């Protein structure tokens, strides 16, 4: 070949080749012993988690590279990383997704590490069971949790009103209390947040009637009439003025700082028990937890693992990842920092150790879960793959009813048909 | 070289290899300078575009590898997806209202700012500012506050008229209109282009016509509009494409839900939800290609009709 190159061209080629090789190495920088960790959270959770990461390194256990996102962005980010083969080594998982991710081969079974790298000897076996998929453990519960109603205690105390025993109250009692309190509440505050669009609230509704949202086979396990009743109930609450009008309620897009009870537009709201810490921080008034009123004679609520730590099936250094998971769930120093922000730990000795030092707000969560424990039903089977989409479809369906575009019966039927169709897709 | 032997004495044609090597020697450095763009285009634009065309014929959830399903995605989109029908109608409503209104506002302000008033540069910058900020997350968040139930708009409304307004942004009857207003407010970039266009119109045309006694209104219809037609056409095409692609405002203002009652579920927002919330990458890719075809059709219509209303000075008719 008569291809000649002068010095300047050669230099240019070399330069660009060097630039290319740098590009190629970018993807590999994270290797070399460090454990990559990813979680969803809030500022408070991030602060505590980062402190544990530092403590882990300070104790000479090695480096952890942390990464965090808000709930909504987290699952997109995680799926994209999985598609690109760059999943972090340790992932925070939710009960809603852990089955799907385990069955698609993205997660590492942890049973082999128990007794070796991972110490769960003091763990409540029931809580460990929550992370079992097809006989193998794919996630370790970071804490127990239950859904709950929360109310503004400061306001209710100033009125001098005493709520009845919430382990026994019904949805009818709830309406009557609302009617009694109407007119006594501060200006602009309604009795309750409108929960027509909240899928977990609907779940407690159907469970208290002895049903559930989904069967173990992943089919709808409730009837269209249950949803019709549910929509009619919340439409009646709205028409009675016990909730805010639909357009005000619709301003809540799911963020804690937009919730009706947080911004003083309702007395009662719906949260999960571990969210109380974040909830209380956003409010001047004191809030308190009560159980969710039932629409039938069966227990509507259940205890669930709030979240898990799982390991990626492609983790670079699996022993190191397992060591970090173990440190996170069972090391006293780590849990002195974490406390119960992720839920009440299932490790008995840790729970004993940290309980006395908890703030009054955190104590409320513990006593609430102790109370709830005897009134809950069994953990439901994991939701099917498209359950998230059905959950999201509930909101526009309910809103069409709330804004009077359709009747509760038609709106409920449309959503029910939609849900059945989504499951088949 | 063997290639040179078969040329019987005339000019020496370089061999294929020789020509290639020569071209590389001459243009090599040029291509090297182009390399960043070439890598960007092939790696980041063309590659993913072609990949999405392939994915649009598959069922792909990111976690497992894509499964070929043929035309199933397109069939579902055309015949079964009711939510897509709604997203289409929301997007068309948005484009049909926001584009003409935005262009009108942009043209009017450009004509006002075309005069040589003291400090006109400052006004121009001020009017352009919303467009710099407009597509940003911060403005969308601000919009959410302004048009909320207790927002500034309602407070002013209440002070002026004693009327207690709804939460504009979260009421299905008004939510889309609020987003259209937000779009119109970002008239800056078409306004700048109109300004440049107005500068191109020869002043002697106006002078001659006013000597003939033409009113300002008549001058606008007979001189300004016809001579501005190419610029209007350019802005129309650009803004229509922008309109179909609208995403950020609806995403932020509705909290990513397209609510209330799907009233702000723009096409691209629905596409995004299908891809990144429901993890149907295959279906979302099909939606993206359908959107591309829709935009192409509208652009083609604009180009097709342009010969009837767009006049270029250098063409003779």
mmCIF file of N, CA, C and O in Angstrom, chain A residues 247 250 399 403 405, chain B residues 90 93-94 143-144 147 166-183 249-250 253-254 258-266:
data_model
loop_
_atom_site.group_PDB
_atom_site.id
_atom_site.type_symbol
_atom_site.label_atom_id
_atom_site.label_comp_id
_atom_site.label_asym_id
_atom_site.label_seq_id
_atom_site.Cartn_x
_atom_site.Cartn_y
_atom_site.Cartn_z
ATOM 1 N N UNK A 247 -60.915 19.106 42.426
ATOM 2 C CA UNK A 247 -59.758 19.792 41.844
ATOM 3 C C UNK A 247 -58.687 20.084 42.888
ATOM 4 O O UNK A 247 -57.502 20.110 42.569
ATOM 5 N N UNK A 250 -56.918 16.810 43.595
ATOM 6 C CA UNK A 250 -56.078 16.405 42.468
ATOM 7 C C UNK A 250 -54.713 17.081 42.491
ATOM 8 O O UNK A 250 -53.807 16.681 41.769
ATOM 9 N N UNK A 399 -60.849 9.856 39.225
ATOM 10 C CA UNK A 399 -61.022 11.287 38.960
ATOM 11 C C UNK A 399 -62.221 11.547 38.036
ATOM 12 O O UNK A 399 -62.932 12.543 38.204
ATOM 13 N N UNK A 403 -64.894 14.177 39.356
ATOM 14 C CA UNK A 403 -65.240 15.391 38.621
ATOM 15 C C UNK A 403 -66.616 15.299 37.976
ATOM 16 O O UNK A 403 -67.000 16.162 37.190
ATOM 17 N N UNK A 405 -67.754 13.296 35.684
ATOM 18 C CA UNK A 405 -67.835 12.961 34.256
ATOM 19 C C UNK A 405 -68.542 11.633 34.043
ATOM 20 O O UNK A 405 -69.034 11.358 32.949
ATOM 21 N N UNK B 90 -55.709 15.011 22.846
ATOM 22 C CA UNK B 90 -55.115 16.050 23.697
ATOM 23 C C UNK B 90 -54.001 16.770 22.933
ATOM 24 O O UNK B 90 -53.940 18.005 22.911
ATOM 25 N N UNK B 93 -55.375 18.958 20.025
ATOM 26 C CA UNK B 93 -55.977 20.163 20.576
ATOM 27 C C UNK B 93 -54.889 21.165 20.951
ATOM 28 O O UNK B 93 -54.970 22.357 20.633
ATOM 29 N N UNK B 94 -53.863 20.641 21.608
ATOM 30 C CA UNK B 94 -52.762 21.494 22.056
ATOM 31 C C UNK B 94 -52.074 22.164 20.867
ATOM 32 O O UNK B 94 -51.863 23.373 20.858
ATOM 33 N N UNK B 143 -45.508 27.419 37.474
ATOM 34 C CA UNK B 143 -46.834 27.411 36.854
ATOM 35 C C UNK B 143 -47.837 26.652 37.744
ATOM 36 O O UNK B 143 -48.963 27.068 37.939
ATOM 37 N N UNK B 144 -47.353 25.548 38.252
ATOM 38 C CA UNK B 144 -48.169 24.716 39.137
ATOM 39 C C UNK B 144 -48.622 25.510 40.357
ATOM 40 O O UNK B 144 -49.760 25.403 40.803
ATOM 41 N N UNK B 147 -51.136 28.619 39.218
ATOM 42 C CA UNK B 147 -52.491 28.229 38.833
ATOM 43 C C UNK B 147 -53.120 27.218 39.794
ATOM 44 O O UNK B 147 -54.114 26.589 39.478
ATOM 45 N N UNK B 166 -61.252 27.933 40.571
ATOM 46 C CA UNK B 166 -60.896 26.530 40.821
ATOM 47 C C UNK B 166 -59.376 26.349 40.795
ATOM 48 O O UNK B 166 -58.642 27.292 40.530
ATOM 49 N N UNK B 167 -58.913 25.146 41.065
ATOM 50 C CA UNK B 167 -57.501 24.823 40.872
ATOM 51 C C UNK B 167 -57.323 24.557 39.384
ATOM 52 O O UNK B 167 -57.576 23.471 38.907
ATOM 53 N N UNK B 168 -56.915 25.603 38.642
ATOM 54 C CA UNK B 168 -56.908 25.549 37.178
ATOM 55 C C UNK B 168 -56.109 24.362 36.666
ATOM 56 O O UNK B 168 -56.503 23.694 35.720
ATOM 57 N N UNK B 169 -54.974 24.132 37.286
ATOM 58 C CA UNK B 169 -54.025 23.154 36.784
ATOM 59 C C UNK B 169 -54.510 21.724 37.021
ATOM 60 O O UNK B 169 -54.093 20.793 36.352
ATOM 61 N N UNK B 170 -55.414 21.535 37.977
ATOM 62 C CA UNK B 170 -55.858 20.178 38.299
ATOM 63 C C UNK B 170 -57.346 20.016 38.092
ATOM 64 O O UNK B 170 -57.980 19.178 38.724
ATOM 65 N N UNK B 171 -57.931 20.838 37.230
ATOM 66 C CA UNK B 171 -59.327 20.657 36.871
ATOM 67 C C UNK B 171 -59.390 20.240 35.405
ATOM 68 O O UNK B 171 -58.809 20.923 34.558
ATOM 69 N N UNK B 172 -60.067 19.128 35.104
ATOM 70 C CA UNK B 172 -60.021 18.619 33.731
ATOM 71 C C UNK B 172 -60.525 19.626 32.690
ATOM 72 O O UNK B 172 -60.126 19.551 31.527
ATOM 73 N N UNK B 173 -61.381 20.580 33.096
ATOM 74 C CA UNK B 173 -61.896 21.547 32.124
ATOM 75 C C UNK B 173 -60.880 22.626 31.765
ATOM 76 O O UNK B 173 -60.995 23.259 30.714
ATOM 77 N N UNK B 174 -59.896 22.868 32.653
ATOM 78 C CA UNK B 174 -58.991 23.994 32.426
ATOM 79 C C UNK B 174 -57.532 23.606 32.292
ATOM 80 O O UNK B 174 -56.725 24.422 31.863
ATOM 81 N N UNK B 175 -57.185 22.372 32.699
ATOM 82 C CA UNK B 175 -55.762 22.016 32.805
ATOM 83 C C UNK B 175 -55.031 22.198 31.477
ATOM 84 O O UNK B 175 -53.953 22.796 31.431
ATOM 85 N N UNK B 176 -55.646 21.721 30.387
ATOM 86 C CA UNK B 176 -54.971 21.806 29.096
ATOM 87 C C UNK B 176 -54.823 23.268 28.657
ATOM 88 O O UNK B 176 -53.780 23.666 28.132
ATOM 89 N N UNK B 177 -55.868 24.084 28.897
ATOM 90 C CA UNK B 177 -55.795 25.497 28.526
ATOM 91 C C UNK B 177 -54.646 26.186 29.246
ATOM 92 O O UNK B 177 -53.959 27.036 28.661
ATOM 93 N N UNK B 178 -54.426 25.813 30.513
ATOM 94 C CA UNK B 178 -53.327 26.414 31.266
ATOM 95 C C UNK B 178 -51.993 26.098 30.605
ATOM 96 O O UNK B 178 -51.115 26.948 30.526
ATOM 97 N N UNK B 179 -51.877 24.871 30.108
ATOM 98 C CA UNK B 179 -50.627 24.486 29.439
ATOM 99 C C UNK B 179 -50.484 25.213 28.095
ATOM 100 O O UNK B 179 -49.370 25.536 27.679
ATOM 101 N N UNK B 180 -51.619 25.469 27.426
ATOM 102 C CA UNK B 180 -51.559 26.210 26.163
ATOM 103 C C UNK B 180 -51.080 27.639 26.434
ATOM 104 O O UNK B 180 -50.246 28.178 25.713
ATOM 105 N N UNK B 181 -51.604 28.239 27.525
ATOM 106 C CA UNK B 181 -51.150 29.579 27.898
ATOM 107 C C UNK B 181 -49.649 29.567 28.173
ATOM 108 O O UNK B 181 -48.916 30.460 27.735
ATOM 109 N N UNK B 182 -49.186 28.545 28.861
ATOM 110 C CA UNK B 182 -47.756 28.424 29.147
ATOM 111 C C UNK B 182 -46.954 28.361 27.849
ATOM 112 O O UNK B 182 -45.893 28.968 27.727
ATOM 113 N N UNK B 183 -47.497 27.638 26.854
ATOM 114 C CA UNK B 183 -46.806 27.511 25.567
ATOM 115 C C UNK B 183 -46.768 28.854 24.849
ATOM 116 O O UNK B 183 -45.742 29.250 24.290
ATOM 117 N N UNK B 249 -43.519 20.341 30.155
ATOM 118 C CA UNK B 249 -44.538 21.081 30.885
ATOM 119 C C UNK B 249 -45.580 20.129 31.471
ATOM 120 O O UNK B 249 -45.892 20.183 32.660
ATOM 121 N N UNK B 250 -46.095 19.235 30.618
ATOM 122 C CA UNK B 250 -47.138 18.327 31.092
ATOM 123 C C UNK B 250 -46.586 17.387 32.150
ATOM 124 O O UNK B 250 -47.255 17.081 33.133
ATOM 125 N N UNK B 253 -46.077 19.631 35.394
ATOM 126 C CA UNK B 253 -47.291 20.236 35.913
ATOM 127 C C UNK B 253 -48.265 19.172 36.429
ATOM 128 O O UNK B 253 -48.919 19.346 37.444
ATOM 129 N N UNK B 254 -48.335 18.025 35.761
ATOM 130 C CA UNK B 254 -49.271 16.994 36.211
ATOM 131 C C UNK B 254 -48.583 15.965 37.094
ATOM 132 O O UNK B 254 -49.157 14.933 37.401
ATOM 133 N N UNK B 258 -50.208 13.024 33.698
ATOM 134 C CA UNK B 258 -51.075 13.405 32.587
ATOM 135 C C UNK B 258 -52.489 13.715 33.025
ATOM 136 O O UNK B 258 -53.404 13.807 32.229
ATOM 137 N N UNK B 259 -52.690 13.880 34.336
ATOM 138 C CA UNK B 259 -54.023 14.107 34.872
ATOM 139 C C UNK B 259 -54.388 15.562 34.904
ATOM 140 O O UNK B 259 -53.643 16.395 34.416
ATOM 141 N N UNK B 260 -55.553 15.922 35.422
ATOM 142 C CA UNK B 260 -56.588 15.019 35.926
ATOM 143 C C UNK B 260 -57.389 14.354 34.797
ATOM 144 O O UNK B 260 -57.564 14.962 33.751
ATOM 145 N N UNK B 261 -57.843 13.163 35.057
ATOM 146 C CA UNK B 261 -58.610 12.348 34.099
ATOM 147 C C UNK B 261 -57.937 12.338 32.727
ATOM 148 O O UNK B 261 -58.599 12.466 31.706
ATOM 149 N N UNK B 262 -56.621 12.199 32.697
ATOM 150 C CA UNK B 262 -55.864 12.121 31.445
ATOM 151 C C UNK B 262 -56.031 13.351 30.554
ATOM 152 O O UNK B 262 -55.789 13.284 29.351
ATOM 153 N N UNK B 263 -56.437 14.499 31.133
ATOM 154 C CA UNK B 263 -56.716 15.663 30.290
ATOM 155 C C UNK B 263 -55.448 16.341 29.795
ATOM 156 O O UNK B 263 -55.496 17.155 28.889
ATOM 157 N N UNK B 264 -54.283 16.049 30.394
ATOM 158 C CA UNK B 264 -53.029 16.600 29.876
ATOM 159 C C UNK B 264 -52.071 15.473 29.481
ATOM 160 O O UNK B 264 -50.863 15.638 29.511
ATOM 161 N N UNK B 265 -52.661 14.338 29.108
ATOM 162 C CA UNK B 265 -51.833 13.200 28.706
ATOM 163 C C UNK B 265 -51.373 13.408 27.265
ATOM 164 O O UNK B 265 -51.979 12.910 26.326
ATOM 165 N N UNK B 266 -50.281 14.163 27.097
ATOM 166 C CA UNK B 266 -49.728 14.403 25.766
ATOM 167 C C UNK B 266 -49.187 13.099 25.193
ATOM 168 O O UNK B 266 -48.842 12.185 25.926
#
